[in-house]
Amino acid sequence: MKPLLAFFHNIKKTLFFSTALLLTACVSSPQLSVPEAITHNNSSYYLISQQDLGSVARYFYVPKGESAEHWHSAIELLQDRNWQQRTLADRIALRKRVYQNTGVTHFDLYPHNNELVAFVIYEPTEQNKDWQVNVARGKDLPFCGFVQYQYSLKIAKNKKLMNMKKEKIIKYLQKYVVNKEIQNLSNSHFSWNCKK
């Protein structure tokens, strides 16, 4: 009698886990509809990597001939499915905290027309010899969560930059890269959507 009860108990467990797996598969997360290529500043960027961690998905684009490890300019689409229900203000406060805790000092994040506008300037390091500027625009999209478009540009230390003090380089990058790219992003149509 005991072996028969154990047999039925195992069948119940198997049915329970099979049902749970089936329900999980049926309730899939929304997936950002991403193109294979994106045009930015009259240049084409091609999808070379994507990573879906469940709550967040990332899509990385570079020009032909560049890679995820070696690039001069890149586009990243980020989809935060926003399971934590973060507001724009929450998101800005969190990023400011992260930047301050990691020693990043040249950044700004602010809301504009219910969207996030942001830039970060990274100084050269031992691992990354170039200056790097990231400019982003993001917003909440129906059935998607929070979606962000980020343009990144690496600027080599050329003769002109080598002769400038750090503060002057920051102002130069803000004027000729950040301001221009924020204007480009604000003028562009945010046409992303999600599929189930």
PDB file of C-alpha atoms in Angstrom:
ATOM      1  CA  MET A   1       0.000   0.000   0.000  1.00  0.00           C
ATOM      2  CA  LYS A   2       2.846   2.431   0.878  1.00  0.00           C
ATOM      3  CA  PRO A   3       4.571   2.029  -2.521  1.00  0.00           C
ATOM      4  CA  LEU A   4       1.263   2.829  -4.239  1.00  0.00           C
ATOM      5  CA  LEU A   5       0.823   6.013  -2.148  1.00  0.00           C
ATOM      6  CA  ALA A   6       4.396   7.064  -2.910  1.00  0.00           C
ATOM      7  CA  PHE A   7       3.747   6.464  -6.626  1.00  0.00           C
ATOM      8  CA  PHE A   8       0.642   8.715  -6.616  1.00  0.00           C
ATOM      9  CA  HIS A   9       2.461  11.325  -4.530  1.00  0.00           C
ATOM     10  CA  ASN A  10       5.249  11.448  -7.160  1.00  0.00           C
ATOM     11  CA  ILE A  11       2.690  11.763  -9.964  1.00  0.00           C
ATOM     12  CA  LYS A  12       1.035  14.701  -8.144  1.00  0.00           C
ATOM     13  CA  LYS A  13       4.417  16.421  -7.740  1.00  0.00           C
ATOM     14  CA  THR A  14       5.247  15.871 -11.400  1.00  0.00           C
ATOM     15  CA  LEU A  15       1.875  17.241 -12.512  1.00  0.00           C
ATOM     16  CA  PHE A  16       2.260  20.257 -10.241  1.00  0.00           C
ATOM     17  CA  PHE A  17       5.729  21.168 -11.594  1.00  0.00           C
ATOM     18  CA  SER A  18       4.691  20.493 -15.205  1.00  0.00           C
ATOM     19  CA  THR A  19       1.686  22.784 -14.794  1.00  0.00           C
ATOM     20  CA  ALA A  20       3.850  25.484 -13.206  1.00  0.00           C
ATOM     21  CA  LEU A  21       6.337  25.297 -16.093  1.00  0.00           C
ATOM     22  CA  LEU A  22       3.556  25.454 -18.651  1.00  0.00           C
ATOM     23  CA  LEU A  23       1.983  28.493 -16.991  1.00  0.00           C
ATOM     24  CA  THR A  24       5.362  30.222 -16.796  1.00  0.00           C
ATOM     25  CA  ALA A  25       5.920  29.639 -20.503  1.00  0.00           C
ATOM     26  CA  CYS A  26       2.462  30.986 -21.347  1.00  0.00           C
ATOM     27  CA  VAL A  27       2.932  34.182 -19.343  1.00  0.00           C
ATOM     28  CA  SER A  28       6.011  35.420 -21.180  1.00  0.00           C
ATOM     29  CA  SER A  29       7.609  38.789 -20.639  1.00  0.00           C
ATOM     30  CA  PRO A  30       7.011  41.515 -23.200  1.00  0.00           C
ATOM     31  CA  GLN A  31       9.781  41.595 -25.792  1.00  0.00           C
ATOM     32  CA  LEU A  32      11.015  44.834 -27.330  1.00  0.00           C
ATOM     33  CA  SER A  33      10.681  44.785 -31.127  1.00  0.00           C
ATOM     34  CA  VAL A  34      14.202  45.647 -32.230  1.00  0.00           C
ATOM     35  CA  PRO A  35      15.528  46.103 -35.749  1.00  0.00           C
ATOM     36  CA  GLU A  36      18.665  44.426 -37.074  1.00  0.00           C
ATOM     37  CA  ALA A  37      20.066  47.875 -37.945  1.00  0.00           C
ATOM     38  CA  ILE A  38      19.636  51.443 -36.678  1.00  0.00           C
ATOM     39  CA  THR A  39      20.629  54.673 -38.416  1.00  0.00           C
ATOM     40  CA  HIS A  40      22.089  57.396 -36.205  1.00  0.00           C
ATOM     41  CA  ASN A  41      23.811  60.560 -37.509  1.00  0.00           C
ATOM     42  CA  ASN A  42      23.636  59.125 -41.047  1.00  0.00           C
ATOM     43  CA  SER A  43      25.632  56.047 -39.970  1.00  0.00           C
ATOM     44  CA  SER A  44      24.340  52.479 -39.782  1.00  0.00           C
ATOM     45  CA  TYR A  45      24.663  50.441 -36.599  1.00  0.00           C
ATOM     46  CA  TYR A  46      24.094  46.684 -36.591  1.00  0.00           C
ATOM     47  CA  LEU A  47      22.827  44.476 -33.778  1.00  0.00           C
ATOM     48  CA  ILE A  48      25.772  42.382 -32.573  1.00  0.00           C
ATOM     49  CA  SER A  49      24.673  41.249 -29.135  1.00  0.00           C
ATOM     50  CA  GLN A  50      21.584  40.943 -27.019  1.00  0.00           C
ATOM     51  CA  GLN A  51      21.102  39.835 -23.471  1.00  0.00           C
ATOM     52  CA  ASP A  52      17.836  39.145 -21.670  1.00  0.00           C
ATOM     53  CA  LEU A  53      18.137  38.845 -17.899  1.00  0.00           C
ATOM     54  CA  GLY A  54      14.392  38.611 -17.258  1.00  0.00           C
ATOM     55  CA  SER A  55      13.722  42.008 -15.736  1.00  0.00           C
ATOM     56  CA  VAL A  56      16.091  43.783 -18.137  1.00  0.00           C
ATOM     57  CA  ALA A  57      16.992  43.210 -21.797  1.00  0.00           C
ATOM     58  CA  ARG A  58      19.891  44.902 -23.612  1.00  0.00           C
ATOM     59  CA  TYR A  59      20.563  45.226 -27.342  1.00  0.00           C
ATOM     60  CA  PHE A  60      23.963  46.471 -28.525  1.00  0.00           C
ATOM     61  CA  TYR A  61      24.669  47.949 -31.979  1.00  0.00           C
ATOM     62  CA  VAL A  62      27.953  48.999 -33.624  1.00  0.00           C
ATOM     63  CA  PRO A  63      29.031  50.052 -37.133  1.00  0.00           C
ATOM     64  CA  LYS A  64      30.307  47.375 -39.527  1.00  0.00           C
ATOM     65  CA  GLY A  65      33.850  46.332 -38.719  1.00  0.00           C
ATOM     66  CA  GLU A  66      33.540  47.050 -34.996  1.00  0.00           C
ATOM     67  CA  SER A  67      32.792  44.594 -32.185  1.00  0.00           C
ATOM     68  CA  ALA A  68      31.302  44.585 -28.700  1.00  0.00           C
ATOM     69  CA  GLU A  69      34.846  44.777 -27.289  1.00  0.00           C
ATOM     70  CA  HIS A  70      36.349  47.257 -29.768  1.00  0.00           C
ATOM     71  CA  TRP A  71      34.139  50.114 -30.927  1.00  0.00           C
ATOM     72  CA  HIS A  72      34.307  53.881 -31.373  1.00  0.00           C
ATOM     73  CA  SER A  73      30.590  54.600 -31.356  1.00  0.00           C
ATOM     74  CA  ALA A  74      27.661  52.414 -30.350  1.00  0.00           C
ATOM     75  CA  ILE A  75      23.936  52.341 -29.717  1.00  0.00           C
ATOM     76  CA  GLU A  76      22.347  50.465 -26.844  1.00  0.00           C
ATOM     77  CA  LEU A  77      18.650  49.807 -26.420  1.00  0.00           C
ATOM     78  CA  LEU A  78      17.688  48.939 -22.868  1.00  0.00           C
ATOM     79  CA  GLN A  79      14.335  47.511 -21.857  1.00  0.00           C
ATOM     80  CA  ASP A  80      13.626  47.526 -18.129  1.00  0.00           C
ATOM     81  CA  ARG A  81      10.353  45.644 -17.787  1.00  0.00           C
ATOM     82  CA  ASN A  82       9.869  47.738 -14.632  1.00  0.00           C
ATOM     83  CA  TRP A  83       8.609  44.971 -12.388  1.00  0.00           C
ATOM     84  CA  GLN A  84       9.571  47.236  -9.444  1.00  0.00           C
ATOM     85  CA  GLN A  85       7.170  49.940 -10.748  1.00  0.00           C
ATOM     86  CA  ARG A  86       9.841  52.664 -10.607  1.00  0.00           C
ATOM     87  CA  THR A  87       8.754  56.179 -11.458  1.00  0.00           C
ATOM     88  CA  LEU A  88      10.916  58.517 -13.505  1.00  0.00           C
ATOM     89  CA  ALA A  89      11.929  60.294 -10.280  1.00  0.00           C
ATOM     90  CA  ASP A  90      12.886  56.931  -8.690  1.00  0.00           C
ATOM     91  CA  ARG A  91      14.951  56.044 -11.740  1.00  0.00           C
ATOM     92  CA  ILE A  92      16.791  59.390 -11.710  1.00  0.00           C
ATOM     93  CA  ALA A  93      17.537  59.150  -7.965  1.00  0.00           C
ATOM     94  CA  LEU A  94      18.812  55.570  -8.329  1.00  0.00           C
ATOM     95  CA  ARG A  95      21.148  56.442 -11.204  1.00  0.00           C
ATOM     96  CA  LYS A  96      22.496  59.504  -9.395  1.00  0.00           C
ATOM     97  CA  ARG A  97      23.274  57.317  -6.388  1.00  0.00           C
ATOM     98  CA  VAL A  98      25.019  54.722  -8.578  1.00  0.00           C
ATOM     99  CA  TYR A  99      27.136  57.359 -10.349  1.00  0.00           C
ATOM    100  CA  GLN A 100      28.101  59.035  -7.080  1.00  0.00           C
ATOM    101  CA  ASN A 101      28.961  55.685  -5.454  1.00  0.00           C
ATOM    102  CA  THR A 102      31.168  54.698  -8.404  1.00  0.00           C
ATOM    103  CA  GLY A 103      33.035  58.004  -8.585  1.00  0.00           C
ATOM    104  CA  VAL A 104      31.432  59.280 -11.796  1.00  0.00           C
ATOM    105  CA  THR A 105      31.287  63.060 -11.493  1.00  0.00           C
ATOM    106  CA  HIS A 106      30.388  64.355 -14.966  1.00  0.00           C
ATOM    107  CA  PHE A 107      26.735  63.492 -15.543  1.00  0.00           C
ATOM    108  CA  ASP A 108      23.261  64.924 -15.603  1.00  0.00           C
ATOM    109  CA  LEU A 109      19.830  63.289 -15.560  1.00  0.00           C
ATOM    110  CA  TYR A 110      16.552  65.113 -15.748  1.00  0.00           C
ATOM    111  CA  PRO A 111      12.926  64.625 -16.726  1.00  0.00           C
ATOM    112  CA  HIS A 112      11.642  66.329 -19.863  1.00  0.00           C
ATOM    113  CA  ASN A 113       8.094  65.767 -21.199  1.00  0.00           C
ATOM    114  CA  ASN A 114       7.708  62.560 -19.126  1.00  0.00           C
ATOM    115  CA  GLU A 115      10.982  61.219 -20.503  1.00  0.00           C
ATOM    116  CA  LEU A 116      14.437  60.733 -19.037  1.00  0.00           C
ATOM    117  CA  VAL A 117      17.241  62.714 -20.652  1.00  0.00           C
ATOM    118  CA  ALA A 118      20.748  61.866 -19.510  1.00  0.00           C
ATOM    119  CA  PHE A 119      24.423  62.139 -20.270  1.00  0.00           C
ATOM    120  CA  VAL A 120      27.562  60.761 -18.680  1.00  0.00           C
ATOM    121  CA  ILE A 121      31.170  61.644 -19.467  1.00  0.00           C
ATOM    122  CA  TYR A 122      33.711  59.020 -18.446  1.00  0.00           C
ATOM    123  CA  GLU A 123      37.340  60.009 -18.049  1.00  0.00           C
ATOM    124  CA  PRO A 124      40.096  57.772 -19.450  1.00  0.00           C
ATOM    125  CA  THR A 125      41.262  54.913 -17.208  1.00  0.00           C
ATOM    126  CA  GLU A 126      43.977  52.262 -17.349  1.00  0.00           C
ATOM    127  CA  GLN A 127      41.565  49.878 -19.090  1.00  0.00           C
ATOM    128  CA  ASN A 128      39.847  52.481 -21.317  1.00  0.00           C
ATOM    129  CA  LYS A 129      42.314  54.994 -22.723  1.00  0.00           C
ATOM    130  CA  ASP A 130      39.667  57.183 -24.398  1.00  0.00           C
ATOM    131  CA  TRP A 131      37.130  59.644 -23.090  1.00  0.00           C
ATOM    132  CA  GLN A 132      33.614  58.239 -23.421  1.00  0.00           C
ATOM    133  CA  VAL A 133      30.347  60.142 -23.724  1.00  0.00           C
ATOM    134  CA  ASN A 134      26.959  58.443 -23.292  1.00  0.00           C
ATOM    135  CA  VAL A 135      23.802  60.360 -24.159  1.00  0.00           C
ATOM    136  CA  ALA A 136      20.407  58.763 -23.534  1.00  0.00           C
ATOM    137  CA  ARG A 137      16.700  59.260 -23.816  1.00  0.00           C
ATOM    138  CA  GLY A 138      14.188  56.923 -22.193  1.00  0.00           C
ATOM    139  CA  LYS A 139      10.536  56.625 -21.372  1.00  0.00           C
ATOM    140  CA  ASP A 140       7.834  54.256 -20.224  1.00  0.00           C
ATOM    141  CA  LEU A 141       6.100  52.480 -23.095  1.00  0.00           C
ATOM    142  CA  PRO A 142       2.803  50.594 -22.873  1.00  0.00           C
ATOM    143  CA  PHE A 143       3.309  46.838 -22.355  1.00  0.00           C
ATOM    144  CA  CYS A 144       7.117  47.301 -22.452  1.00  0.00           C
ATOM    145  CA  GLY A 145       8.196  48.992 -19.257  1.00  0.00           C
ATOM    146  CA  PHE A 146      10.966  51.575 -19.449  1.00  0.00           C
ATOM    147  CA  VAL A 147      12.849  51.732 -22.766  1.00  0.00           C
ATOM    148  CA  GLN A 148      16.057  53.708 -23.208  1.00  0.00           C
ATOM    149  CA  TYR A 149      18.003  54.608 -26.356  1.00  0.00           C
ATOM    150  CA  GLN A 150      21.647  55.417 -25.645  1.00  0.00           C
ATOM    151  CA  TYR A 151      24.292  56.704 -28.041  1.00  0.00           C
ATOM    152  CA  SER A 152      27.904  56.257 -26.909  1.00  0.00           C
ATOM    153  CA  LEU A 153      31.003  57.810 -28.426  1.00  0.00           C
ATOM    154  CA  LYS A 154      34.665  57.263 -27.560  1.00  0.00           C
ATOM    155  CA  ILE A 155      36.980  60.213 -28.103  1.00  0.00           C
ATOM    156  CA  ALA A 156      40.689  59.502 -28.386  1.00  0.00           C
ATOM    157  CA  LYS A 157      43.141  61.785 -26.644  1.00  0.00           C
ATOM    158  CA  ASN A 158      44.361  63.658 -29.720  1.00  0.00           C
ATOM    159  CA  LYS A 159      46.797  66.592 -29.772  1.00  0.00           C
ATOM    160  CA  LYS A 160      44.005  69.096 -29.194  1.00  0.00           C
ATOM    161  CA  LEU A 161      42.713  67.277 -26.102  1.00  0.00           C
ATOM    162  CA  MET A 162      46.224  66.549 -24.803  1.00  0.00           C
ATOM    163  CA  ASN A 163      46.862  70.299 -24.548  1.00  0.00           C
ATOM    164  CA  MET A 164      43.665  70.970 -22.562  1.00  0.00           C
ATOM    165  CA  LYS A 165      43.114  70.739 -18.835  1.00  0.00           C
ATOM    166  CA  LYS A 166      40.484  68.242 -17.665  1.00  0.00           C
ATOM    167  CA  GLU A 167      37.851  70.914 -16.899  1.00  0.00           C
ATOM    168  CA  LYS A 168      38.264  72.393 -20.369  1.00  0.00           C
ATOM    169  CA  ILE A 169      37.921  68.925 -21.980  1.00  0.00           C
ATOM    170  CA  ILE A 170      34.664  68.364 -20.066  1.00  0.00           C
ATOM    171  CA  LYS A 171      33.269  71.700 -21.299  1.00  0.00           C
ATOM    172  CA  TYR A 172      34.430  70.931 -24.838  1.00  0.00           C
ATOM    173  CA  LEU A 173      32.727  67.493 -24.801  1.00  0.00           C
ATOM    174  CA  GLN A 174      29.539  68.972 -23.348  1.00  0.00           C
ATOM    175  CA  LYS A 175      29.403  71.641 -26.040  1.00  0.00           C
ATOM    176  CA  TYR A 176      30.382  69.580 -29.098  1.00  0.00           C
ATOM    177  CA  VAL A 177      29.094  66.102 -28.223  1.00  0.00           C
ATOM    178  CA  VAL A 178      26.543  66.159 -25.391  1.00  0.00           C
ATOM    179  CA  ASN A 179      24.512  69.202 -26.469  1.00  0.00           C
ATOM    180  CA  LYS A 180      24.477  68.113 -30.115  1.00  0.00           C
ATOM    181  CA  GLU A 181      23.419  64.536 -29.308  1.00  0.00           C
ATOM    182  CA  ILE A 182      20.745  65.574 -26.804  1.00  0.00           C
ATOM    183  CA  GLN A 183      19.292  67.806 -29.518  1.00  0.00           C
ATOM    184  CA  ASN A 184      19.448  64.914 -32.040  1.00  0.00           C
ATOM    185  CA  LEU A 185      17.710  62.545 -29.619  1.00  0.00           C
ATOM    186  CA  SER A 186      15.017  65.060 -28.707  1.00  0.00           C
ATOM    187  CA  ASN A 187      14.250  65.612 -32.410  1.00  0.00           C
ATOM    188  CA  SER A 188      14.084  61.905 -33.236  1.00  0.00           C
ATOM    189  CA  HIS A 189      10.887  59.873 -33.219  1.00  0.00           C
ATOM    190  CA  PHE A 190      10.790  57.306 -30.397  1.00  0.00           C
ATOM    191  CA  SER A 191       9.167  54.453 -32.322  1.00  0.00           C
ATOM    192  CA  TRP A 192       9.845  51.401 -30.145  1.00  0.00           C
ATOM    193  CA  ASN A 193       7.125  48.973 -29.096  1.00  0.00           C
ATOM    194  CA  CYS A 194       6.777  45.536 -27.568  1.00  0.00           C
ATOM    195  CA  LYS A 195       5.393  42.182 -28.587  1.00  0.00           C
ATOM    196  CA  LYS A 196       4.249  39.411 -26.266  1.00  0.00           C
TER     197      LYS A 196
END
